[in-house]
Amino acid sequence: MSQAAAALNATARLRQLLDLTRRLTERLTIELAAFEARRPQDVAAGLAETQELANLYRRESAQVKANPTTLAAAPASERMALVDATRAFETVLARHARAVEAARLISEGLVKAIAAEVTSQRGTPSAYGAAGRATVADARAVAFNRTA
């Protein structure tokens, strides 16, 4: 392959990765705005698109990391644009991760508070079991799953 063709291929690949990085950054910025507005439910509508973009980004960046020479023939200005876009993406990604963690902690806290309230409202058991001991409180109303 000639140097001109290699530079053309590298530039095309770089632009593709740059576009993907910018699109993913935009999606995360939209989701971050929803979290900051305390409307995490608004994120659900675009979750599939975000996951698809994130998977594409992961694959593409892994390929570039495995073989960085694929972009070496691209112009320096194009490579710097990708570096800048990647820095912006990483900044938004860090803020997004903090927002998701905060939403998770709030959700877990609400579930725990509701479960505690349900438990306190049940009162003490009044029946005795086969072993002659009082039965424990009924735990059917709320299930808390820590794996979510």
Coordinates of C-alpha atoms in Angstrom, one line a residue:
M1 CA 0.0 0.0 0.0
S2 CA 1.3 3.4 -0.9
Q3 CA 2.0 6.1 1.7
A4 CA -0.9 8.2 0.3
A5 CA -3.3 5.3 0.6
A6 CA -2.1 4.5 4.1
A7 CA -2.6 8.1 5.2
L8 CA -6.0 8.1 3.6
N9 CA -7.0 4.9 5.4
A10 CA -5.6 6.1 8.7
T11 CA -7.4 9.5 8.4
A12 CA -10.7 7.8 7.6
R13 CA -10.3 5.4 10.5
L14 CA -9.3 8.3 12.8
R15 CA -12.3 10.4 11.7
Q16 CA -14.6 7.4 12.3
L17 CA -13.2 7.0 15.9
L18 CA -13.4 10.8 16.4
D19 CA -17.1 10.8 15.4
L20 CA -17.8 7.8 17.6
T21 CA -16.1 9.5 20.6
R22 CA -18.0 12.7 20.1
R23 CA -21.3 10.9 19.8
L24 CA -20.7 8.9 22.9
T25 CA -19.7 12.0 24.8
E26 CA -22.9 13.7 23.7
R27 CA -25.0 10.8 24.8
L28 CA -23.3 10.7 28.2
T29 CA -23.7 14.5 28.5
I30 CA -27.4 14.2 27.9
E31 CA -27.7 11.4 30.5
L32 CA -25.6 13.4 33.0
A33 CA -28.0 16.4 32.6
A34 CA -30.9 14.1 33.4
F35 CA -29.1 12.8 36.5
E36 CA -28.2 16.3 37.6
A37 CA -31.8 17.4 37.1
R38 CA -32.8 14.5 39.4
R39 CA -34.6 12.7 36.6
P40 CA -32.8 9.4 36.2
Q41 CA -35.9 7.9 34.7
D42 CA -35.3 10.0 31.6
V43 CA -32.1 8.0 30.9
A44 CA -34.0 4.8 30.3
A45 CA -35.3 5.9 26.9
G46 CA -31.7 6.2 25.4
L47 CA -30.0 3.4 27.3
A48 CA -29.9 1.0 24.4
E49 CA -28.2 3.6 22.2
T50 CA -25.7 4.5 24.9
Q51 CA -24.8 0.8 25.4
E52 CA -24.4 0.3 21.7
L53 CA -22.1 3.3 21.4
A54 CA -20.1 2.3 24.4
N55 CA -19.6 -1.2 23.1
L56 CA -18.5 0.2 19.7
Y57 CA -16.1 2.6 21.4
R58 CA -14.7 -0.2 23.6
R59 CA -14.0 -2.4 20.5
E60 CA -12.5 0.4 18.4
S61 CA -10.3 1.8 21.2
A62 CA -9.1 -1.7 22.0
Q63 CA -8.1 -2.2 18.3
V64 CA -6.2 1.1 18.2
K65 CA -4.5 0.3 21.5
A66 CA -3.5 -3.1 20.2
N67 CA -2.1 -1.6 17.0
P68 CA -1.5 2.1 17.3
T69 CA 0.3 2.3 14.0
T70 CA -3.1 2.1 12.3
L71 CA -3.5 5.8 13.0
A72 CA 0.1 6.9 12.7
A73 CA -0.2 7.9 9.1
A74 CA -3.0 10.3 9.8
P75 CA -2.2 14.1 10.0
A76 CA -1.0 15.3 13.4
S77 CA -3.9 17.8 13.5
E78 CA -6.4 15.0 13.1
R79 CA -4.7 12.9 15.8
M80 CA -4.7 15.9 18.2
A81 CA -8.4 16.4 17.6
L82 CA -8.9 12.7 18.7
V83 CA -6.8 13.3 21.8
D84 CA -8.8 16.4 22.7
A85 CA -12.1 14.5 22.1
T86 CA -10.9 11.6 24.2
R87 CA -10.0 13.9 27.1
A88 CA -13.4 15.5 26.9
F89 CA -15.0 12.1 26.8
E90 CA -13.0 10.9 29.9
T91 CA -14.0 14.0 31.8
V92 CA -17.7 13.5 31.0
L93 CA -17.4 9.8 31.7
A94 CA -16.0 10.5 35.2
R95 CA -18.8 12.9 36.1
H96 CA -21.3 10.4 34.6
A97 CA -20.0 7.6 36.8
R98 CA -20.3 9.7 39.9
A99 CA -23.9 10.6 39.0
V100 CA -24.8 7.0 38.3
E101 CA -23.3 5.9 41.7
A102 CA -25.2 8.7 43.5
A103 CA -28.4 7.6 41.9
R104 CA -27.7 4.0 42.8
L105 CA -27.0 4.9 46.5
I106 CA -30.2 7.0 46.7
S107 CA -32.3 4.2 45.2
E108 CA -30.8 1.7 47.6
G109 CA -31.5 4.1 50.5
L110 CA -35.1 4.5 49.5
V111 CA -35.6 0.7 49.2
K112 CA -34.0 0.1 52.6
A113 CA -36.1 2.9 54.2
I114 CA -39.3 1.4 52.7
A115 CA -38.3 -2.1 53.9
A116 CA -37.6 -0.8 57.4
E117 CA -40.9 1.0 57.5
V118 CA -42.8 -2.1 56.4
T119 CA -41.0 -4.1 59.0
S120 CA -41.8 -1.7 61.7
Q121 CA -45.5 -1.5 60.8
R122 CA -46.0 -5.2 61.0
G123 CA -45.9 -5.4 64.7
T124 CA -44.8 -8.3 66.9
P125 CA -45.8 -11.9 66.0
S126 CA -48.7 -13.3 68.0
A127 CA -48.6 -17.0 66.9
Y128 CA -46.4 -19.8 68.1
G129 CA -44.7 -22.3 65.7
A130 CA -44.3 -26.1 66.1
A131 CA -41.2 -25.7 68.3
G132 CA -43.2 -23.6 70.8
R133 CA -41.5 -20.3 69.9
A134 CA -43.0 -17.2 68.5
T135 CA -42.9 -17.0 64.7
V136 CA -40.7 -14.4 63.1
A137 CA -42.1 -11.5 61.2
D138 CA -43.5 -12.0 57.7
A139 CA -40.8 -11.0 55.1
R140 CA -42.9 -11.4 51.9
A141 CA -43.6 -7.7 51.2
V142 CA -40.2 -6.5 50.3
A143 CA -37.2 -8.2 48.8
F144 CA -33.8 -6.3 48.6
N145 CA -31.4 -7.6 45.9
R146 CA -27.8 -6.2 46.3
T147 CA -26.7 -7.5 42.9
A148 CA -28.6 -4.7 41.0

